Short mmCIF file of C-alpha atoms in Angstrom, two decimals:
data_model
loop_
_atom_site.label_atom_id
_atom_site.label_comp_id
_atom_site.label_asym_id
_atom_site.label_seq_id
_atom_site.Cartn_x
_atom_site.Cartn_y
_atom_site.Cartn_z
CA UNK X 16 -0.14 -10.09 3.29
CA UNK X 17 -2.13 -12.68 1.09
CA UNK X 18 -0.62 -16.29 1.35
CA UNK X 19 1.93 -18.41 2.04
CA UNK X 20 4.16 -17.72 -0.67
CA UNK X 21 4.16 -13.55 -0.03
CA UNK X 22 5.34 -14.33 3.53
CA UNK X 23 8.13 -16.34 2.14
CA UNK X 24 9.32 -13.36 0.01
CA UNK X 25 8.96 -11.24 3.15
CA UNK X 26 10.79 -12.82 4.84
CA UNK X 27 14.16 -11.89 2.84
CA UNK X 28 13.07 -8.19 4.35
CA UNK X 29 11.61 -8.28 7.46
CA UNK X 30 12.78 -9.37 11.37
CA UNK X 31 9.28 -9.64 12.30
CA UNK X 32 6.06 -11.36 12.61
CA UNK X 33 4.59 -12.08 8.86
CA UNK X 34 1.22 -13.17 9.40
CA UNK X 35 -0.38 -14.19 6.22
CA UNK X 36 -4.23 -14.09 5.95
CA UNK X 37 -4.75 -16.63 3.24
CA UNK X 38 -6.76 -14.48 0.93
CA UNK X 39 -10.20 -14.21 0.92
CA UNK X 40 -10.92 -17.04 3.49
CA UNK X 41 -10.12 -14.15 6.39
CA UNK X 42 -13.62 -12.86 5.70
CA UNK X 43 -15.32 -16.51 7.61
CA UNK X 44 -12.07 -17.27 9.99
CA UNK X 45 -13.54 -15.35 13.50
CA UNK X 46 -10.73 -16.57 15.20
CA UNK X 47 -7.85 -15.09 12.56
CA UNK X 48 -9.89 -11.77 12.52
CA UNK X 49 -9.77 -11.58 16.21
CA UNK X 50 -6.27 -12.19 16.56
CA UNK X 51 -5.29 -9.77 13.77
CA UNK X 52 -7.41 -7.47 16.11
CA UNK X 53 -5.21 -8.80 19.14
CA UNK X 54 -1.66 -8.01 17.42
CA UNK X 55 -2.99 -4.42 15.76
CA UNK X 56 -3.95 -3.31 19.58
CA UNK X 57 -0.90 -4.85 21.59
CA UNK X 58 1.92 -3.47 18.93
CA UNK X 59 0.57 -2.61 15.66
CA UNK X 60 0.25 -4.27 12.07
CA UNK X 61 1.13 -2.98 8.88
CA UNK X 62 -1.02 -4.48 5.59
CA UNK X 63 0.41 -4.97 2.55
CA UNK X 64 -1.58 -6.99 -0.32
CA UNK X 65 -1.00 -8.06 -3.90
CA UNK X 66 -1.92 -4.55 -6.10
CA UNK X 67 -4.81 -6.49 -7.64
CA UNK X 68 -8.35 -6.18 -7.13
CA UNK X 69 -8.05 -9.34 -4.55
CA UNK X 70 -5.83 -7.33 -2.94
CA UNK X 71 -7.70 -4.03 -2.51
CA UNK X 72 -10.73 -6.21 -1.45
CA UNK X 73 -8.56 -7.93 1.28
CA UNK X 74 -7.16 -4.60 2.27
CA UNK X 75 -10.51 -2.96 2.59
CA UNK X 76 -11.61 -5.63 4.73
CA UNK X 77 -8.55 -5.71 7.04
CA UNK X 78 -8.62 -1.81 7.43
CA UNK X 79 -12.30 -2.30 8.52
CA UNK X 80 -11.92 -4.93 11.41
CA UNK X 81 -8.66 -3.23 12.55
CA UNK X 82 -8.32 -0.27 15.08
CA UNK X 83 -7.09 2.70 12.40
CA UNK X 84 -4.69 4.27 14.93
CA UNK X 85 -2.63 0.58 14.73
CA UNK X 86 -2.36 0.09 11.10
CA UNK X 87 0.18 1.27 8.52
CA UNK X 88 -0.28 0.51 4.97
CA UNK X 89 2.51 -0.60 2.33
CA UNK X 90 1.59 -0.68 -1.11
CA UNK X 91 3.47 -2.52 -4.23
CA UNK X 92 4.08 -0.42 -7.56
CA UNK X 93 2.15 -2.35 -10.08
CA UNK X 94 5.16 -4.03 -12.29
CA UNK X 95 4.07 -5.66 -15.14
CA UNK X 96 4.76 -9.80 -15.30
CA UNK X 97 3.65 -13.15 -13.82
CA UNK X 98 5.07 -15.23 -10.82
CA UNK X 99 8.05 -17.62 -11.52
CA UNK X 100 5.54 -20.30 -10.15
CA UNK X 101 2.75 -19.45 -12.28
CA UNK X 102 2.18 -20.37 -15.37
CA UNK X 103 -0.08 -16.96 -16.74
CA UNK X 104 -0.01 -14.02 -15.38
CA UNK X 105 -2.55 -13.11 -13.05
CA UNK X 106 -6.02 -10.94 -14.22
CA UNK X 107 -4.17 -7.81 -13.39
CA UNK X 108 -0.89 -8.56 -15.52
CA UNK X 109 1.08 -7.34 -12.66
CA UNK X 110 3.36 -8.88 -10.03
CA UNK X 111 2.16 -9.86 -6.14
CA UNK X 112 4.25 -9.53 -3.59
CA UNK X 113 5.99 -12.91 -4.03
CA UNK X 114 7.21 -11.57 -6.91
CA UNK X 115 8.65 -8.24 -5.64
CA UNK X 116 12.12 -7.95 -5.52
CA UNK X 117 13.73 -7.38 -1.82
CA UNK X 118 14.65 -3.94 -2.51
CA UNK X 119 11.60 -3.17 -3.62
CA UNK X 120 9.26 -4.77 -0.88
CA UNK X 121 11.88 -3.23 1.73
CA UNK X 122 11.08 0.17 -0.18
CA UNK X 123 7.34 0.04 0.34
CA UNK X 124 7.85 -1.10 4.10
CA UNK X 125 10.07 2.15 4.75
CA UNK X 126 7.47 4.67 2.75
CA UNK X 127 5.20 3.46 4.99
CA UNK X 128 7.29 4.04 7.95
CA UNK X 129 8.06 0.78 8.91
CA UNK X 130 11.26 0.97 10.77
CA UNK X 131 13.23 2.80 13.82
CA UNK X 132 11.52 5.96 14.67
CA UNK X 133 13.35 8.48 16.60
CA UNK X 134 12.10 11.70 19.09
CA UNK X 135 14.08 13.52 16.37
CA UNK X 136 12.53 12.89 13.63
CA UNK X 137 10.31 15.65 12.36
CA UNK X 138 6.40 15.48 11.79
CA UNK X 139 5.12 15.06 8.67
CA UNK X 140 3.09 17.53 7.39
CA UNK X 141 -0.15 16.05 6.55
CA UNK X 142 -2.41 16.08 3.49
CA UNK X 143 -5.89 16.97 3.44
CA UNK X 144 -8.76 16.46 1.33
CA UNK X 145 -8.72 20.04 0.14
CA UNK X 146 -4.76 19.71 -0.72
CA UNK X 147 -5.70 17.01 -3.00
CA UNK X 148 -8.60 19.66 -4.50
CA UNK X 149 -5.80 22.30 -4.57
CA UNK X 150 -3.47 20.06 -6.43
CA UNK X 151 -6.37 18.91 -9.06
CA UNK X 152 -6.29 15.57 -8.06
CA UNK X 153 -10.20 15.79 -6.92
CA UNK X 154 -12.77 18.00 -7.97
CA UNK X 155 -11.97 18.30 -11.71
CA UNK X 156 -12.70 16.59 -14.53
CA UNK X 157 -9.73 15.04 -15.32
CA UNK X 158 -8.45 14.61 -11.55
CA UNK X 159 -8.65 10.46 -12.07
CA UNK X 160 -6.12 11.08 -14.71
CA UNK X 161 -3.88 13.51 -12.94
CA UNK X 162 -4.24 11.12 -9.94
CA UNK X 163 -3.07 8.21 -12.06
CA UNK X 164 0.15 10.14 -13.56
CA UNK X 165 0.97 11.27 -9.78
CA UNK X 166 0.60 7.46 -8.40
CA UNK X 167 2.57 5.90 -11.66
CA UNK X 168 5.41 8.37 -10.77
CA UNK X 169 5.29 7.27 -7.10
CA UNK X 170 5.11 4.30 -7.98
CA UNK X 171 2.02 2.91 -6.68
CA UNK X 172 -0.75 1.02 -8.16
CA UNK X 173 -3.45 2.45 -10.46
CA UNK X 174 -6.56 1.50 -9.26
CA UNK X 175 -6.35 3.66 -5.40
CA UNK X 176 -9.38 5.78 -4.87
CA UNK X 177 -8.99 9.54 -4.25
CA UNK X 178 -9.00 8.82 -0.64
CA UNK X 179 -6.70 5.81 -0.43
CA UNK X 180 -4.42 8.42 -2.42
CA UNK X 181 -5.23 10.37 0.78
CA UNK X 182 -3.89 8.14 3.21
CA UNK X 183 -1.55 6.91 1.10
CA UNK X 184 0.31 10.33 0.70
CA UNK X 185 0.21 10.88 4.21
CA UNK X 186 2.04 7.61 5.28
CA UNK X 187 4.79 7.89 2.24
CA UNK X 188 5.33 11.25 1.82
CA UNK X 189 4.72 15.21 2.23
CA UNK X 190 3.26 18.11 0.06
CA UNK X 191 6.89 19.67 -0.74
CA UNK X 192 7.70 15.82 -2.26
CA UNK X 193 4.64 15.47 -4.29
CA UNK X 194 4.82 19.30 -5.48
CA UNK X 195 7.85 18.40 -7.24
CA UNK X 196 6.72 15.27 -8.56
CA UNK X 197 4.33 17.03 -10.07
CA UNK X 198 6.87 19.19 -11.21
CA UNK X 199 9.07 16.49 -12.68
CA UNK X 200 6.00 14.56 -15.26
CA UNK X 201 6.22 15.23 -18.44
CA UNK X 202 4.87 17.96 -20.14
CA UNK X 203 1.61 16.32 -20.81
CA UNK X 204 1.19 15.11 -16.88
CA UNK X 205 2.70 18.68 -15.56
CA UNK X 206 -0.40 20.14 -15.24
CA UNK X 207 -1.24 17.83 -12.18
#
């Protein structure tokens, strides 16, 4: 998470460590970097940035220093409006996390399988490049648009590359979910 004010709305949610990275000044702090790198090796971290193109910029960067094996990603649905604190809304007219709702940031935690994990609980199947062909979300002309309808109805923001869908998918759901997704847009999205 971003800043000071994202870990405060956190907070309502998670028991936890919140360590904020205070935007883009992460990319010159060594000594933050290395301890992210610390925390993601001893016990795991999970990113989750504003939806905006700060955001993807910060998560790209994190998901670079980090081990992959020891980071989970939670992603905000784009929701249109500003920040109580604010005075305009942000470039990307959309909310942050400080301006989630608990419910909601608890939602994105759990799709991206934040939580108790049991020996019972079964494997997810996991999506592959050529699922995301098979579906027409890659490969096809309009696959940016059919990948668009699929992540507005999931509820996650617009502006995730085919392979961010990738992992995405795999961390939040299965095939059999997104299938009927599919099946549920409306009649000018069900051809996903």
């Amino acid at each position: 998470m971003e800043g000071k004010y994202d870990k405060i709305a956190l907070e309502a949610v998670v028991d936890g460590l919140i360590f904020p990275v205070d935007g883009f000044s992460i990319f010159q702090d060594a000594e933050r970097k290395e301890l992210l790198r610390r925390l993601a090796s001893e016990r795991g971290v999970v990113i989750l940035t504003d939806a905006d193109g700060g955001g993807v910029v910060i998560r790209r960067h994190l998901k670079g220093i980090l081990p992959p094996e020891q980071v989970k990603e939670a992603f905000i649905p784009d929701i249109p409006g500003k920040e109580k604190r604010k005075r305009r809304p942000g470039k990307a007219g959309t909310l942050g996390v400080e301006g989630m709702k608990p419910e909601v940031l608890r939602q994105a935690l759990l799709r991206a399988g934040v939580g108790v994990e049991t020996e019972e609980a079964p494997a997810k199947p996991r999506f592959t490049k050529a699922d995301l062909y098979g579906l027409g979300l890659t490969g096809t002309p309009d696959a940016k648009s059919r990948r668009l309808a699929l992540q507005k109805a999931l509820g996650l923001p617009a502006n995730l590359s085919a392979n961010a869908l990738l992992g995405v998918l795999n961390a939040i759901t299965t095939p059999e979910e997104v299938e009927e997704v599919i099946s549920r847009c409306a009649p000018e999205e069900k051809e996903l």
